[in-house]
mmCIF file of C-alpha atoms in Angstrom:
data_model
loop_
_atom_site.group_PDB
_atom_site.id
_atom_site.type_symbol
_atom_site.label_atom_id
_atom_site.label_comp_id
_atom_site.label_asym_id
_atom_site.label_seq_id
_atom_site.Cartn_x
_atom_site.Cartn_y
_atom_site.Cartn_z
ATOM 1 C CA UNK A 142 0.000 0.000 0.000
ATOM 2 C CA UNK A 143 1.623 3.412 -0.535
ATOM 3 C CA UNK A 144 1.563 6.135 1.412
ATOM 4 C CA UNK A 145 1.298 9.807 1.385
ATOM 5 C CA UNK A 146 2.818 12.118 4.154
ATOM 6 C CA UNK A 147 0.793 15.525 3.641
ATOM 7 C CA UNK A 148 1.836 18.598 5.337
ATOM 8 C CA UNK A 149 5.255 18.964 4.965
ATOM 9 C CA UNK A 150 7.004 21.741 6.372
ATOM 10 C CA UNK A 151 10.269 22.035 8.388
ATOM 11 C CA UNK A 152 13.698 21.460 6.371
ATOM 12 C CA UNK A 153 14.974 19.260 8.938
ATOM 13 C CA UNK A 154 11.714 17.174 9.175
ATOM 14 C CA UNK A 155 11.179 16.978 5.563
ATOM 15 C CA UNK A 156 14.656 14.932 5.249
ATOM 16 C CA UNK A 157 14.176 12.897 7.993
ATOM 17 C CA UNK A 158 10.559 11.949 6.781
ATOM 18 C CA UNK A 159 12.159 11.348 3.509
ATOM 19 C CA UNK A 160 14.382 8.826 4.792
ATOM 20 C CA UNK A 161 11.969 6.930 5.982
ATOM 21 C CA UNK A 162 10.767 6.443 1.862
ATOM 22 C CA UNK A 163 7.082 7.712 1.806
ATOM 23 C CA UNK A 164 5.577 7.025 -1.724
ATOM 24 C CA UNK A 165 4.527 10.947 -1.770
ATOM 25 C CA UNK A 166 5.510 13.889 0.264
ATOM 26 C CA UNK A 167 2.816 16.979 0.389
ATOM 27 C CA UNK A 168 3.578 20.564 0.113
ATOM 28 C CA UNK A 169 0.157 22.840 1.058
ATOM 29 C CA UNK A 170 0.177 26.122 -0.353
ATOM 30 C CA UNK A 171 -2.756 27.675 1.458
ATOM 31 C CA UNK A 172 -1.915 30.698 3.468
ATOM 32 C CA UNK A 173 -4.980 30.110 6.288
ATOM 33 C CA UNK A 174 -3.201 26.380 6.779
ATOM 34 C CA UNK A 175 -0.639 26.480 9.798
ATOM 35 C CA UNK A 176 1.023 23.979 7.623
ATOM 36 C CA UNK A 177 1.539 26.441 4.541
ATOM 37 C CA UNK A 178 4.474 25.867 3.124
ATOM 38 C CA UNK A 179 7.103 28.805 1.856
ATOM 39 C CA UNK A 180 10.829 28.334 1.155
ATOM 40 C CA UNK A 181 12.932 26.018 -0.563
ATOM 41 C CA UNK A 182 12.488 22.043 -0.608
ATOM 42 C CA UNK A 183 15.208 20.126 0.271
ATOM 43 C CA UNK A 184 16.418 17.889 -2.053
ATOM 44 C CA UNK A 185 14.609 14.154 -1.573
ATOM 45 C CA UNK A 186 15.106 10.915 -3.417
ATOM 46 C CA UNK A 187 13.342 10.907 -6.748
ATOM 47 C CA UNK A 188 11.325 7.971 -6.035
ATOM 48 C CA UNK A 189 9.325 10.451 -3.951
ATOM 49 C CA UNK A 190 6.559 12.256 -5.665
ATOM 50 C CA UNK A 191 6.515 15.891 -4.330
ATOM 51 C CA UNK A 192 2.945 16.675 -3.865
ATOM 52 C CA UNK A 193 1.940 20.394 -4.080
ATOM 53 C CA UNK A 194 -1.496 20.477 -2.502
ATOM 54 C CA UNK A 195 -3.815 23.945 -3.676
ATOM 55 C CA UNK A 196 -7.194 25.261 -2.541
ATOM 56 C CA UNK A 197 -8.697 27.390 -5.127
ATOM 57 C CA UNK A 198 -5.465 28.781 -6.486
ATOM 58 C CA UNK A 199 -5.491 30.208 -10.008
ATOM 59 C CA UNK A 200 -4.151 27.152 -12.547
ATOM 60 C CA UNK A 201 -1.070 29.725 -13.457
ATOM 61 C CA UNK A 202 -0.397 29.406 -9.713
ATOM 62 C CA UNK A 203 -0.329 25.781 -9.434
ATOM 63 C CA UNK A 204 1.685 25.842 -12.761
ATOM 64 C CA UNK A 205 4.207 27.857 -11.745
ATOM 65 C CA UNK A 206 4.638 26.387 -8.187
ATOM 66 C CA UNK A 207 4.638 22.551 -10.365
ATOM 67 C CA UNK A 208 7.475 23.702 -12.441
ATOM 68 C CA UNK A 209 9.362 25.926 -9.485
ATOM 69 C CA UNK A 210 8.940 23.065 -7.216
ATOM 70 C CA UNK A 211 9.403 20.174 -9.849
ATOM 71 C CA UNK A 212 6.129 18.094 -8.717
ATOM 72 C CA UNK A 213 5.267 15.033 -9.596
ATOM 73 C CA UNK A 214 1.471 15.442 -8.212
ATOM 74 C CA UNK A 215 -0.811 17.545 -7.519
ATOM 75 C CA UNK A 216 -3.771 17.851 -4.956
ATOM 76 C CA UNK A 217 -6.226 20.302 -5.643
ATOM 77 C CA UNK A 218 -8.545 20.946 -2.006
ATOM 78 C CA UNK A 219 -10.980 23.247 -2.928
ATOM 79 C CA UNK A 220 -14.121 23.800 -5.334
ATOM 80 C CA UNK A 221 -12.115 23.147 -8.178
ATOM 81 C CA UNK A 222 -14.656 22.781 -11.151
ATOM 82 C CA UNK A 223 -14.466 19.902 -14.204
ATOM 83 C CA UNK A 224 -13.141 22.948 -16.484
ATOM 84 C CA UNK A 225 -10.237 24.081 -13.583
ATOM 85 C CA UNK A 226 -9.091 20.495 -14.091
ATOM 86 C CA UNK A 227 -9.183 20.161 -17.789
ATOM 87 C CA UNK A 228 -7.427 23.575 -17.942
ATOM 88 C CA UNK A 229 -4.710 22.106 -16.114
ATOM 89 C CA UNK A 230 -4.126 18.889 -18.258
ATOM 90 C CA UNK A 231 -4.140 21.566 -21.130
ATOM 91 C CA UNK A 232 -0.041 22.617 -19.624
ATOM 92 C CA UNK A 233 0.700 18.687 -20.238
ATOM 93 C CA UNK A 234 2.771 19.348 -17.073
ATOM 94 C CA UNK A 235 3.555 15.260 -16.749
ATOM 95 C CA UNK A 236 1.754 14.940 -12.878
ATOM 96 C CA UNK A 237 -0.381 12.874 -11.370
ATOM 97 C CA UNK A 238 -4.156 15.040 -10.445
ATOM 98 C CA UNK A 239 -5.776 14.202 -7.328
ATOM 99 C CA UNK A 240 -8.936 15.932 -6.642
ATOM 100 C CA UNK A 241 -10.385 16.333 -3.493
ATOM 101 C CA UNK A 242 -13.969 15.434 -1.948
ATOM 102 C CA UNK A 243 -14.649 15.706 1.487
ATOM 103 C CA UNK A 244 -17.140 13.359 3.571
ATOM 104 C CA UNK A 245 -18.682 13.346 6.462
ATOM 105 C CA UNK A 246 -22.019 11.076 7.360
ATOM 106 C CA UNK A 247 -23.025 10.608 3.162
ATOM 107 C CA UNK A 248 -21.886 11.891 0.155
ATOM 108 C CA UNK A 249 -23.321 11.961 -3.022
ATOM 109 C CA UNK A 250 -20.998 10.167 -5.292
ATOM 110 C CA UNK A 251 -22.725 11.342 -8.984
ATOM 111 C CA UNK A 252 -20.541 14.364 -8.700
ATOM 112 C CA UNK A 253 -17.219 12.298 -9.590
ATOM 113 C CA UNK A 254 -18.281 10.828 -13.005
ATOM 114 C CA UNK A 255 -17.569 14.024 -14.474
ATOM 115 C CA UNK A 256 -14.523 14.347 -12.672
ATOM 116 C CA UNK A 257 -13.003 10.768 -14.236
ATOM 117 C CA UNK A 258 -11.250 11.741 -17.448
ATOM 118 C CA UNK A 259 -9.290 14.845 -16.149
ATOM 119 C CA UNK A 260 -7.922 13.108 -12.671
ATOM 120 C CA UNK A 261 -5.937 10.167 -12.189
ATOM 121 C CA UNK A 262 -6.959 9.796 -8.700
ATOM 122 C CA UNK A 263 -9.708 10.648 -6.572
ATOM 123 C CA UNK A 264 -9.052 11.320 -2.241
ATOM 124 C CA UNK A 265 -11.729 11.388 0.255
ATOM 125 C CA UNK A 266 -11.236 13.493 3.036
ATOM 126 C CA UNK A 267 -12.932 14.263 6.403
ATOM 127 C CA UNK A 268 -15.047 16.920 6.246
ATOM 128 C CA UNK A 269 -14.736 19.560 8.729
ATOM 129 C CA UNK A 270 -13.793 22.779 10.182
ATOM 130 C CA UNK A 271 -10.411 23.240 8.023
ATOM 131 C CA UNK A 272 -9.003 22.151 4.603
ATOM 132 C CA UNK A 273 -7.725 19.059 5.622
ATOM 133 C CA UNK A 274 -5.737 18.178 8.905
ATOM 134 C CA UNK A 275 -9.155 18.099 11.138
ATOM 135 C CA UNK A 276 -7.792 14.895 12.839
ATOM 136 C CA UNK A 277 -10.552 12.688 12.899
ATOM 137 C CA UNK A 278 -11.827 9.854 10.165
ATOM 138 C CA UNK A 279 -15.367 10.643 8.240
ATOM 139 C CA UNK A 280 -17.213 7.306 8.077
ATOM 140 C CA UNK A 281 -15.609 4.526 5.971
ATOM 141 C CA UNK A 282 -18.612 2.855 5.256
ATOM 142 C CA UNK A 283 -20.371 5.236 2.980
ATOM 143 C CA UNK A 284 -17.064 4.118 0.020
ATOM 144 C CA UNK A 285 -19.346 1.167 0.298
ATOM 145 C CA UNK A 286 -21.264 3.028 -2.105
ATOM 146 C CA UNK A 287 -18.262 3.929 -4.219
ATOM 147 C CA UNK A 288 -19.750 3.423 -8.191
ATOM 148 C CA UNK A 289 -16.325 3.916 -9.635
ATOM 149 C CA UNK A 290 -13.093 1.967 -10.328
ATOM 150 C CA UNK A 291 -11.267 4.732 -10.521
ATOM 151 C CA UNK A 292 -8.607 4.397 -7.576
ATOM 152 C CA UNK A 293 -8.913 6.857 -4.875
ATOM 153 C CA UNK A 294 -6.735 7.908 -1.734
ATOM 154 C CA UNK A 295 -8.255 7.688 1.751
ATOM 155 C CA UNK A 296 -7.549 10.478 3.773
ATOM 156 C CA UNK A 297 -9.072 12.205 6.938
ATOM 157 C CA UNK A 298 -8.139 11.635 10.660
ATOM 158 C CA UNK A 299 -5.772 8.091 9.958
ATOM 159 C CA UNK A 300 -3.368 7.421 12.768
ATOM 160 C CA UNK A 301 -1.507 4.750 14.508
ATOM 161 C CA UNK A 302 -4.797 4.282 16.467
ATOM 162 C CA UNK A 303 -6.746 4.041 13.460
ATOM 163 C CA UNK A 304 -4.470 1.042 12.334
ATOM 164 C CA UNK A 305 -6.719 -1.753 12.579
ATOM 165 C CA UNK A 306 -9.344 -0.197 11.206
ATOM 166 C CA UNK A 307 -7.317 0.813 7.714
ATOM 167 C CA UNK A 308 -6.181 -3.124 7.958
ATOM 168 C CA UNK A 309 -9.800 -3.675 7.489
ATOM 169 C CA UNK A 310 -10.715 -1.062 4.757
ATOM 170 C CA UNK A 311 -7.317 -2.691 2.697
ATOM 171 C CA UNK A 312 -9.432 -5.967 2.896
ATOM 172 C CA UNK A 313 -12.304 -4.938 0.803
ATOM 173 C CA UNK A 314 -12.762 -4.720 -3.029
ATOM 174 C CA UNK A 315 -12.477 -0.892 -3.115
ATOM 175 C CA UNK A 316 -9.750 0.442 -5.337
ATOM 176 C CA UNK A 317 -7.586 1.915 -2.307
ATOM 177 C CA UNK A 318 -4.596 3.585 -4.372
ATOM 178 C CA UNK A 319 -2.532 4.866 -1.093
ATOM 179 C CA UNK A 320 -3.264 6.449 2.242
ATOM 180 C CA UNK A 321 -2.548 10.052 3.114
ATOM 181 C CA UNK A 322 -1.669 10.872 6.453
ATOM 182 C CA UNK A 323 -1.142 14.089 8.309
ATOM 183 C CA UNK A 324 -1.995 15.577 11.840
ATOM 184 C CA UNK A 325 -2.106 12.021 13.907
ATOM 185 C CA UNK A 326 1.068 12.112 13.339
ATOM 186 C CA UNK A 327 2.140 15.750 14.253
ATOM 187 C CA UNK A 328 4.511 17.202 17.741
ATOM 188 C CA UNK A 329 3.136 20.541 16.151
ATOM 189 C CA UNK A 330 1.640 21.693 12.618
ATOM 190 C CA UNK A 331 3.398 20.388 9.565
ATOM 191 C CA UNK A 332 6.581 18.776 12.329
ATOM 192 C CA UNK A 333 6.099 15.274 11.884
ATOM 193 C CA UNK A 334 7.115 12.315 14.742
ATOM 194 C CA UNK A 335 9.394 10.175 12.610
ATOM 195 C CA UNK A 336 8.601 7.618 15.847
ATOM 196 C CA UNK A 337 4.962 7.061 15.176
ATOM 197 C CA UNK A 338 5.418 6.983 11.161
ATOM 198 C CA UNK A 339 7.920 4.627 11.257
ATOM 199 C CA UNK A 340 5.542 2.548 13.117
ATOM 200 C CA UNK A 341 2.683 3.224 10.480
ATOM 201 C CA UNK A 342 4.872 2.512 7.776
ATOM 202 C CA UNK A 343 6.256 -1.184 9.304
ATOM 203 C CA UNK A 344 3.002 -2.334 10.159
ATOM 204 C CA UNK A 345 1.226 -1.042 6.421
ATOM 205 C CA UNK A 346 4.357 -1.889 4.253
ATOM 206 C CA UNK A 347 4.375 -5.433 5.464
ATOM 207 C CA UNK A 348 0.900 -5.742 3.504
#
């Protein structure tokens, strides 16, 4: 299963995470996150797939910050429309587009067909107070009703705490691409504890 490791911010941090050989690292450019991310990125092994993660940004934005950045993905977390995403294949930028839906209780999963041929992945996230990083899981069982087989990445509240649980999703027949992970996993916003990852990543890695 891989695994995304959202949030990113500290130079220190980011290397020691990136020893540790996450699939994807995320960079948020939102200035209301307390995980915004400014500065330079150290340099990590290519295998990783730098993430820049948007919320309503103009496309020239996210272009711009793709190409300054070099990312290999992108995660857009806002109301991004059918036609924001098409724009964006338009720059044939070579990156993986995830696109962001956020769940709480239900969701009404019609929206996504539209959504297919412009993304490569979908991720469900919790829905709450903030853009992402609310700490707690939305519940699993509405992807019962997923329609799609387009792969998507969970998201939302997933800790060490939550392992057993994810152990059981990863059983099912839905088309889990990767996890993302964030604030269970946080001494303070966007400074990861490379102690309770590496003890994610063993017991999910062994799968």
């Amino acid at each position: 299963m891989l695994i995304k490791v959202c949030g990113m911010k500290f130079e220190k941090n980011i290397k020691a995470v990136a020893g540790l050989q996450p699939d994807y690292m995320g960079f948020i450019f939102y200035p209301k996150s307390p995980r915004n991310f400014v500065g330079d990125i150290p340099k990590v092994d290519e295998n990783i797939k730098k993430t820049g993660v948007f919320v309503n940004a103009s496309v020239q934005d996210v272009v711009e910050k793709v190409k300054q950045y070099e990312f290999k993905a992108v995660q857009l977390h806002g109301s991004e429309s059918v036609a924001y995403c098409q724009e964006l294949n338009s720059y044939d930028l070579d990156i993986e587009l995830f696109k962001v839906f956020s769940i709480k209780d239900e969701f009404d999963f019609s929206v996504l067909a539209n959504y297919e041929p412009f993304i490569n992945y979908f991720l469900f996230d919790t829905k709450g107070k903030e853009k992402g990083g609310n700490g707690y899981t939305f519940d699993w069982s509405v992807l019962k009703q997923y329609p799609s087989t387009k792969p998507f990445i969970l998201s939302g509240g997933i800790g060490v705490d939550e392992l057993a649980k994810v152990k059981e999703i990863l059983q099912t027949d839905l088309p889990i691409y990767a996890l993302d992970i964030n604030s269970k996993f946080e001494d303070q916003p966007g400074l990861k504890n490379i102690e309770l990852l590496k003890q994610f990543f063993n017991e999910i890695k062994q799968k």
